[in-house]
mmCIF file of C-alpha atoms in Angstrom:
data_model
loop_
_atom_site.group_PDB
_atom_site.id
_atom_site.type_symbol
_atom_site.label_atom_id
_atom_site.label_comp_id
_atom_site.label_asym_id
_atom_site.label_seq_id
_atom_site.Cartn_x
_atom_site.Cartn_y
_atom_site.Cartn_z
ATOM 1 C CA MET A 1 0.000 0.000 0.000
ATOM 2 C CA ARG A 2 1.142 3.533 -0.806
ATOM 3 C CA ALA A 3 -0.168 6.555 1.037
ATOM 4 C CA GLY A 4 0.280 10.300 0.777
ATOM 5 C CA ALA A 5 -0.091 12.794 3.620
ATOM 6 C CA ILE A 6 -0.140 16.586 3.307
ATOM 7 C CA ASP A 7 0.353 18.704 6.415
ATOM 8 C CA VAL A 8 -0.832 22.308 6.015
ATOM 9 C CA GLY A 9 0.844 24.356 8.711
ATOM 10 C CA THR A 10 0.977 28.027 9.576
ATOM 11 C CA ASN A 11 4.313 28.531 7.824
ATOM 12 C CA SER A 12 4.705 25.612 5.434
ATOM 13 C CA VAL A 13 2.941 22.864 3.505
ATOM 14 C CA ARG A 14 4.631 19.466 3.609
ATOM 15 C CA LEU A 15 4.185 16.194 1.754
ATOM 16 C CA ILE A 16 5.189 12.630 2.515
ATOM 17 C CA VAL A 17 4.596 9.683 0.172
ATOM 18 C CA CYS A 18 5.281 6.315 1.750
ATOM 19 C CA GLU A 19 4.595 2.612 1.459
ATOM 20 C CA GLN A 20 4.302 -0.268 3.881
ATOM 21 C CA GLN A 21 7.060 -2.864 3.725
ATOM 22 C CA PRO A 22 7.798 -5.924 5.875
ATOM 23 C CA GLY A 23 10.475 -3.957 7.732
ATOM 24 C CA GLY A 24 8.238 -0.961 8.319
ATOM 25 C CA MET A 25 7.399 2.280 6.558
ATOM 26 C CA ARG A 26 9.502 3.352 3.571
ATOM 27 C CA THR A 27 9.476 7.007 2.499
ATOM 28 C CA LEU A 28 9.338 7.489 -1.271
ATOM 29 C CA ASP A 29 9.109 11.284 -1.416
ATOM 30 C CA ARG A 30 9.179 14.142 1.064
ATOM 31 C CA ARG A 31 8.750 17.841 0.227
ATOM 32 C CA LEU A 32 8.301 21.190 1.912
ATOM 33 C CA THR A 33 7.111 24.527 0.543
ATOM 34 C CA ILE A 34 6.870 27.667 2.656
ATOM 35 C CA THR A 35 3.579 29.398 1.847
ATOM 36 C CA ARG A 36 2.928 31.284 5.145
ATOM 37 C CA LEU A 37 -0.791 30.458 5.302
ATOM 38 C CA GLY A 38 -0.879 32.002 8.762
ATOM 39 C CA GLN A 39 0.249 35.417 7.512
ATOM 40 C CA GLY A 40 -1.747 37.970 9.521
ATOM 41 C CA VAL A 41 -4.205 35.376 10.849
ATOM 42 C CA ASP A 42 -3.403 36.101 14.503
ATOM 43 C CA GLU A 43 -4.402 39.749 14.020
ATOM 44 C CA ARG A 44 -7.246 39.501 11.470
ATOM 45 C CA ARG A 45 -8.567 36.001 12.216
ATOM 46 C CA ALA A 46 -8.871 35.541 8.458
ATOM 47 C CA PHE A 47 -6.636 34.271 5.657
ATOM 48 C CA ASP A 48 -4.601 36.631 3.540
ATOM 49 C CA PRO A 49 -5.810 36.044 -0.062
ATOM 50 C CA GLU A 50 -2.304 35.733 -1.505
ATOM 51 C CA ALA A 51 -1.198 33.359 1.259
ATOM 52 C CA LEU A 52 -4.283 31.214 0.680
ATOM 53 C CA LYS A 53 -3.587 31.174 -3.072
ATOM 54 C CA ARG A 54 0.045 30.084 -2.523
ATOM 55 C CA THR A 55 -1.080 27.342 -0.176
ATOM 56 C CA LEU A 56 -3.765 25.948 -2.467
ATOM 57 C CA GLU A 57 -1.385 25.962 -5.435
ATOM 58 C CA THR A 58 1.072 23.897 -3.399
ATOM 59 C CA ILE A 59 -1.641 21.444 -2.318
ATOM 60 C CA ALA A 60 -2.642 21.015 -5.969
ATOM 61 C CA GLU A 61 0.986 20.296 -6.875
ATOM 62 C CA TYR A 62 1.314 17.754 -4.058
ATOM 63 C CA ALA A 63 -1.958 16.051 -5.026
ATOM 64 C CA ALA A 64 -0.573 15.629 -8.545
ATOM 65 C CA ILE A 65 2.617 14.085 -7.138
ATOM 66 C CA CYS A 66 0.505 11.623 -5.144
ATOM 67 C CA GLY A 67 -1.225 10.701 -8.389
ATOM 68 C CA GLU A 68 2.117 10.051 -10.053
ATOM 69 C CA TYR A 69 3.011 7.646 -7.245
ATOM 70 C CA GLU A 70 -0.396 5.993 -7.581
ATOM 71 C CA VAL A 71 -1.154 6.265 -3.874
ATOM 72 C CA SER A 72 -4.180 4.357 -2.655
ATOM 73 C CA ASP A 73 -5.047 6.931 0.015
ATOM 74 C CA ILE A 74 -4.354 10.601 0.633
ATOM 75 C CA ARG A 75 -4.765 12.543 3.848
ATOM 76 C CA VAL A 76 -4.704 16.333 4.274
ATOM 77 C CA SER A 77 -4.426 17.885 7.726
ATOM 78 C CA ALA A 78 -4.616 21.523 8.817
ATOM 79 C CA THR A 79 -3.448 22.970 12.112
ATOM 80 C CA SER A 80 -3.146 26.292 13.923
ATOM 81 C CA ALA A 81 -3.812 28.835 11.150
ATOM 82 C CA ALA A 82 -6.931 26.995 9.993
ATOM 83 C CA ARG A 83 -8.142 26.678 13.593
ATOM 84 C CA ASP A 84 -7.877 30.449 14.030
ATOM 85 C CA ALA A 85 -9.315 31.685 10.710
ATOM 86 C CA ARG A 86 -13.021 32.595 10.559
ATOM 87 C CA ASP A 87 -13.080 31.924 6.806
ATOM 88 C CA ARG A 88 -11.615 28.417 7.092
ATOM 89 C CA ASP A 89 -14.530 26.968 5.070
ATOM 90 C CA VAL A 90 -13.085 28.578 1.927
ATOM 91 C CA PHE A 91 -9.906 26.610 2.505
ATOM 92 C CA PHE A 92 -11.693 23.339 3.239
ATOM 93 C CA ASP A 93 -13.956 23.611 0.188
ATOM 94 C CA ALA A 94 -10.949 24.227 -2.055
ATOM 95 C CA VAL A 95 -8.988 21.288 -0.600
ATOM 96 C CA ARG A 96 -11.880 18.922 -1.257
ATOM 97 C CA LYS A 97 -12.037 20.073 -4.891
ATOM 98 C CA LEU A 98 -8.273 19.737 -5.373
ATOM 99 C CA THR A 99 -7.752 16.383 -3.710
ATOM 100 C CA GLY A 100 -11.157 14.728 -3.604
ATOM 101 C CA LYS A 101 -10.715 14.330 0.134
ATOM 102 C CA PRO A 102 -11.879 16.507 3.035
ATOM 103 C CA ALA A 103 -9.123 18.187 5.018
ATOM 104 C CA GLU A 104 -8.938 17.297 8.694
ATOM 105 C CA LEU A 105 -8.803 20.182 11.155
ATOM 106 C CA LEU A 106 -6.528 18.794 13.834
ATOM 107 C CA SER A 107 -7.032 19.945 17.389
ATOM 108 C CA GLY A 108 -3.960 20.880 19.403
ATOM 109 C CA ALA A 109 -4.247 17.519 21.166
ATOM 110 C CA ASP A 110 -4.433 15.630 17.836
ATOM 111 C CA GLU A 111 -1.432 17.554 16.570
ATOM 112 C CA ALA A 112 0.566 16.708 19.689
ATOM 113 C CA ARG A 113 -0.374 13.012 19.585
ATOM 114 C CA LEU A 114 0.591 12.593 15.933
ATOM 115 C CA THR A 115 3.823 14.528 16.431
ATOM 116 C CA PHE A 116 4.795 12.258 19.323
ATOM 117 C CA THR A 117 4.021 9.159 17.245
ATOM 118 C CA GLY A 118 6.351 10.353 14.496
ATOM 119 C CA ALA A 119 9.126 11.569 16.785
ATOM 120 C CA VAL A 120 9.482 8.355 18.804
ATOM 121 C CA SER A 121 9.027 5.990 15.845
ATOM 122 C CA ASP A 122 12.779 5.421 15.496
ATOM 123 C CA LEU A 123 13.979 6.164 19.033
ATOM 124 C CA ALA A 124 15.674 3.352 20.912
ATOM 125 C CA GLY A 125 15.089 2.654 24.590
ATOM 126 C CA GLU A 126 12.234 3.144 27.010
ATOM 127 C CA ASP A 127 13.315 6.342 28.766
ATOM 128 C CA PRO A 128 10.670 9.081 29.048
ATOM 129 C CA VAL A 129 10.826 11.942 26.558
ATOM 130 C CA LEU A 130 9.444 15.437 26.226
ATOM 131 C CA VAL A 131 8.719 16.172 22.574
ATOM 132 C CA VAL A 132 8.542 19.851 21.614
ATOM 133 C CA ASP A 133 7.019 20.833 18.268
ATOM 134 C CA ILE A 134 7.485 24.532 17.497
ATOM 135 C CA GLY A 135 5.113 25.414 14.692
ATOM 136 C CA GLY A 136 4.253 28.706 13.079
ATOM 137 C CA GLY A 137 1.102 29.254 15.117
ATOM 138 C CA SER A 138 1.406 26.931 18.093
ATOM 139 C CA THR A 139 3.814 24.846 20.133
ATOM 140 C CA GLU A 140 2.956 21.347 21.310
ATOM 141 C CA LEU A 141 4.614 19.703 24.295
ATOM 142 C CA VAL A 142 4.096 15.963 24.799
ATOM 143 C CA VAL A 143 5.499 13.693 27.512
ATOM 144 C CA GLY A 144 5.559 9.907 27.434
ATOM 145 C CA ARG A 145 7.567 6.843 26.568
ATOM 146 C CA LYS A 146 6.420 4.901 23.529
ATOM 147 C CA LYS A 147 2.975 6.512 23.752
ATOM 148 C CA PRO A 148 1.920 10.033 24.777
ATOM 149 C CA GLU A 149 0.951 10.242 28.442
ATOM 150 C CA ASN A 150 0.295 13.971 28.841
ATOM 151 C CA LEU A 151 0.286 16.908 26.456
ATOM 152 C CA VAL A 152 -0.393 20.600 26.072
ATOM 153 C CA SER A 153 -0.875 22.827 23.013
ATOM 154 C CA LEU A 154 -0.082 26.538 23.322
ATOM 155 C CA ASP A 155 -0.730 29.488 21.002
ATOM 156 C CA ILE A 156 3.000 30.197 20.950
ATOM 157 C CA GLY A 157 4.482 29.872 17.456
ATOM 158 C CA SER A 158 7.315 31.361 15.414
ATOM 159 C CA VAL A 159 5.055 33.221 12.960
ATOM 160 C CA ARG A 160 2.566 34.300 15.623
ATOM 161 C CA LEU A 161 5.211 35.765 17.982
ATOM 162 C CA PHE A 162 7.223 37.264 15.130
ATOM 163 C CA GLU A 163 4.193 39.199 13.894
ATOM 164 C CA LYS A 164 3.160 40.160 17.418
ATOM 165 C CA HIS A 165 6.490 41.328 18.824
ATOM 166 C CA LEU A 166 9.328 41.781 16.298
ATOM 167 C CA ALA A 167 8.487 44.919 14.326
ATOM 168 C CA SER A 168 12.026 46.308 14.081
ATOM 169 C CA ASP A 169 14.766 45.065 11.754
ATOM 170 C CA PRO A 170 16.815 43.790 13.482
ATOM 171 C CA PRO A 171 14.529 43.358 16.498
ATOM 172 C CA SER A 172 15.084 45.678 19.426
ATOM 173 C CA THR A 173 16.045 44.557 22.915
ATOM 174 C CA SER A 174 12.615 45.521 24.253
ATOM 175 C CA GLU A 175 10.850 43.555 21.502
ATOM 176 C CA LEU A 176 12.897 40.449 22.243
ATOM 177 C CA GLU A 177 12.234 40.812 25.958
ATOM 178 C CA ALA A 178 8.487 41.057 25.354
ATOM 179 C CA LEU A 179 8.616 37.886 23.244
ATOM 180 C CA ARG A 180 10.658 36.048 25.888
ATOM 181 C CA THR A 181 8.269 37.126 28.622
ATOM 182 C CA GLU A 182 5.208 35.817 26.777
ATOM 183 C CA ALA A 183 6.906 32.538 25.880
ATOM 184 C CA GLY A 184 8.343 32.027 29.342
ATOM 185 C CA ASP A 185 5.013 32.664 31.073
ATOM 186 C CA ALA A 186 3.264 30.197 28.755
ATOM 187 C CA PHE A 187 5.833 27.449 29.258
ATOM 188 C CA ARG A 188 5.937 27.884 33.035
ATOM 189 C CA SER A 189 2.179 27.381 33.050
ATOM 190 C CA ALA A 190 2.617 24.289 30.884
ATOM 191 C CA ARG A 191 5.345 22.936 33.199
ATOM 192 C CA ASP A 192 2.898 23.063 36.076
ATOM 193 C CA ARG A 193 0.417 20.983 34.047
ATOM 194 C CA LEU A 194 2.926 18.411 32.753
ATOM 195 C CA SER A 195 4.737 15.871 34.871
ATOM 196 C CA VAL A 196 8.199 15.750 33.301
ATOM 197 C CA SER A 197 10.541 13.188 34.818
ATOM 198 C CA PRO A 198 14.089 14.417 35.574
ATOM 199 C CA ARG A 199 15.265 11.383 33.556
ATOM 200 C CA SER A 200 13.505 12.644 30.442
ATOM 201 C CA ARG A 201 15.313 13.733 27.324
ATOM 202 C CA LEU A 202 14.121 16.591 25.149
ATOM 203 C CA VAL A 203 13.330 15.787 21.509
ATOM 204 C CA GLY A 204 12.743 18.719 19.168
ATOM 205 C CA VAL A 205 10.892 18.492 15.850
ATOM 206 C CA ALA A 206 9.772 20.774 12.999
ATOM 207 C CA GLY A 207 11.363 23.603 11.053
ATOM 208 C CA THR A 208 12.805 25.804 13.776
ATOM 209 C CA VAL A 209 14.727 22.981 15.441
ATOM 210 C CA THR A 210 15.944 21.304 12.259
ATOM 211 C CA GLN A 211 16.952 24.671 10.792
ATOM 212 C CA LEU A 212 19.003 25.561 13.863
ATOM 213 C CA ALA A 213 20.695 22.160 13.639
ATOM 214 C CA ALA A 214 21.642 22.810 10.003
ATOM 215 C CA LEU A 215 23.113 26.201 10.939
ATOM 216 C CA LYS A 216 25.054 24.782 13.881
ATOM 217 C CA ILE A 217 26.526 21.976 11.761
ATOM 218 C CA GLY A 218 27.350 24.499 9.017
ATOM 219 C CA LEU A 219 25.546 22.779 6.160
ATOM 220 C CA PRO A 220 25.681 24.799 2.919
ATOM 221 C CA THR A 221 22.259 23.369 2.059
ATOM 222 C CA TYR A 222 19.743 21.793 4.376
ATOM 223 C CA ASP A 223 20.131 18.004 4.545
ATOM 224 C CA PRO A 224 17.751 16.026 6.807
ATOM 225 C CA GLU A 225 19.992 12.955 6.586
ATOM 226 C CA VAL A 226 22.648 14.926 8.492
ATOM 227 C CA THR A 227 20.468 16.843 10.946
ATOM 228 C CA HIS A 228 18.356 13.838 12.044
ATOM 229 C CA HIS A 229 19.320 12.811 15.596
ATOM 230 C CA SER A 230 21.989 15.475 15.876
ATOM 231 C CA VAL A 231 22.226 17.261 19.237
ATOM 232 C CA LEU A 232 22.007 20.970 20.060
ATOM 233 C CA SER A 233 23.203 22.227 23.425
ATOM 234 C CA HIS A 234 21.672 25.169 25.263
ATOM 235 C CA GLY A 235 24.864 27.073 24.470
ATOM 236 C CA ASP A 236 24.558 26.288 20.743
ATOM 237 C CA ILE A 237 21.013 27.628 20.604
ATOM 238 C CA ARG A 238 21.772 30.683 22.716
ATOM 239 C CA MET A 239 24.702 31.586 20.450
ATOM 240 C CA LEU A 240 22.639 31.094 17.285
ATOM 241 C CA ALA A 241 19.693 33.050 18.692
ATOM 242 C CA ARG A 242 21.873 36.028 19.606
ATOM 243 C CA ARG A 243 23.678 36.002 16.260
ATOM 244 C CA LEU A 244 20.457 35.769 14.234
ATOM 245 C CA ALA A 245 18.723 38.486 16.263
ATOM 246 C CA SER A 246 21.656 40.859 15.749
ATOM 247 C CA LEU A 247 21.398 40.768 11.954
ATOM 248 C CA PRO A 248 18.901 42.616 9.759
ATOM 249 C CA TYR A 249 16.665 40.457 7.595
ATOM 250 C CA GLU A 250 18.695 41.106 4.429
ATOM 251 C CA LYS A 251 21.873 39.686 5.979
ATOM 252 C CA ARG A 252 20.065 36.825 7.682
ATOM 253 C CA ALA A 253 18.562 35.765 4.359
ATOM 254 C CA ARG A 254 22.065 35.387 2.893
ATOM 255 C CA ILE A 255 23.260 32.909 5.516
ATOM 256 C CA LYS A 256 24.227 29.632 3.853
ATOM 257 C CA GLY A 257 21.949 26.799 4.865
ATOM 258 C CA LEU A 258 19.067 29.018 5.974
ATOM 259 C CA VAL A 259 15.968 27.879 4.086
ATOM 260 C CA PRO A 260 14.281 30.716 2.147
ATOM 261 C CA GLY A 261 11.136 31.762 3.958
ATOM 262 C CA ARG A 262 12.560 31.205 7.461
ATOM 263 C CA ALA A 263 14.878 34.206 7.650
ATOM 264 C CA ASP A 264 12.288 36.346 9.453
ATOM 265 C CA VAL A 265 10.712 33.807 11.835
ATOM 266 C CA ILE A 266 13.891 31.921 12.788
ATOM 267 C CA VAL A 267 14.616 34.563 15.442
ATOM 268 C CA SER A 268 11.316 34.051 17.235
ATOM 269 C CA GLY A 269 11.596 30.286 16.777
ATOM 270 C CA ALA A 270 15.041 30.185 18.369
ATOM 271 C CA GLU A 271 13.816 32.238 21.327
ATOM 272 C CA ILE A 272 10.866 29.863 21.810
ATOM 273 C CA LEU A 273 13.192 26.836 21.875
ATOM 274 C CA LEU A 274 15.509 28.580 24.338
ATOM 275 C CA SER A 275 12.556 29.318 26.584
ATOM 276 C CA VAL A 276 11.457 25.665 26.573
ATOM 277 C CA MET A 277 14.952 24.489 27.514
ATOM 278 C CA GLU A 278 15.305 27.037 30.303
ATOM 279 C CA VAL A 279 11.851 26.555 31.814
ATOM 280 C CA PHE A 280 12.120 22.745 31.765
ATOM 281 C CA ASP A 281 15.857 22.766 32.630
ATOM 282 C CA PHE A 282 17.264 20.843 29.659
ATOM 283 C CA ALA A 283 20.928 21.196 28.705
ATOM 284 C CA GLU A 284 20.447 19.771 25.208
ATOM 285 C CA VAL A 285 17.843 18.786 22.640
ATOM 286 C CA LEU A 286 17.879 15.780 20.302
ATOM 287 C CA VAL A 287 16.867 16.885 16.799
ATOM 288 C CA SER A 288 14.342 14.677 14.988
ATOM 289 C CA GLU A 289 13.293 14.968 11.370
ATOM 290 C CA LYS A 290 10.317 12.703 12.133
ATOM 291 C CA ASP A 291 7.250 14.549 13.356
ATOM 292 C CA LEU A 292 3.532 15.109 12.709
ATOM 293 C CA LEU A 293 3.876 14.277 9.010
ATOM 294 C CA ASP A 294 5.360 10.876 9.855
ATOM 295 C CA GLY A 295 2.686 10.374 12.501
ATOM 296 C CA LEU A 296 -0.004 10.928 9.879
ATOM 297 C CA ALA A 297 1.619 8.406 7.539
ATOM 298 C CA ILE A 298 2.194 5.804 10.256
ATOM 299 C CA GLU A 299 -1.443 6.071 11.316
ATOM 300 C CA MET A 300 -2.658 5.789 7.709
ATOM 301 C CA LEU A 301 -0.649 2.631 7.047
ATOM 302 C CA ALA A 302 -1.654 1.073 10.370
ATOM 303 C CA THR A 303 -5.314 1.836 9.674
ATOM 304 C CA ASP A 304 -5.111 0.204 6.267
ATOM 305 C CA ALA A 305 -3.522 -2.837 7.890
ATOM 306 C CA GLY A 306 -6.441 -2.979 10.318
ATOM 307 C CA THR A 307 -4.330 -2.427 13.432
ATOM 308 C CA VAL A 308 -5.334 1.112 14.368
ATOM 309 C CA PRO A 309 -8.804 2.666 14.080
ATOM 310 C CA ARG A 310 -9.039 6.176 12.695
#
């Protein structure tokens, strides 16, 4: 069986095409396009027409790729930006026309559960983990071992906090402090609701974390084969955050290895990750390229095999 999953996030649209094999899931194709669907959604609670157009064009392209691979099932999920937009029905109607399938509006809890499933799918051992997924509109925190045991979803995301706090170029000290205060307050509240074992390790997924790993390693172009299961220390992230925040957008955008479309929000994303590590007292984070997208695919293949209801 071949399956295709499309994850429509606040900052990017991603595709995975996979098939079930005796040894497990095999990925045939994986793509990412930054479309910034969440542009202005936090303020207006509605989609920007150009952002919506970019996103739907990308979904149409990905649906065509799924057709080329002759997938037997396709799944489209939407997260924070679609949850927040009043005109989300326009998006959902268009997705149905483009793909023949209804898009699923994932709740924060669904998003966290699927992210955890993807992130731990190739982790060895039984030690507890805290998975952090920094998205464009929200951040999910999930604790557990092989299955999620407790989770929280917060309206703290790289696009959302960038648009809310970082008006200057480069951002001012007061703007950065305001962002850190909001993030820190949110994560301290989450810490009180989550029971994180001192033996836990921190696993970070999604674009902010993988991008920071690529910059730390010094990759001229982003390569998930290299960044997967690399480790970032608190010092690494603090150094990168300070360097990135000190540069104007034009210089940031010229940094080798920085994916186009992340040059503005990488500053807020790095600050969010720093806040998580400081509030939960982690010295390092294990970088995982497997996340919500993999969770969607794993669940699709398991459902087809009759082992997991959906």
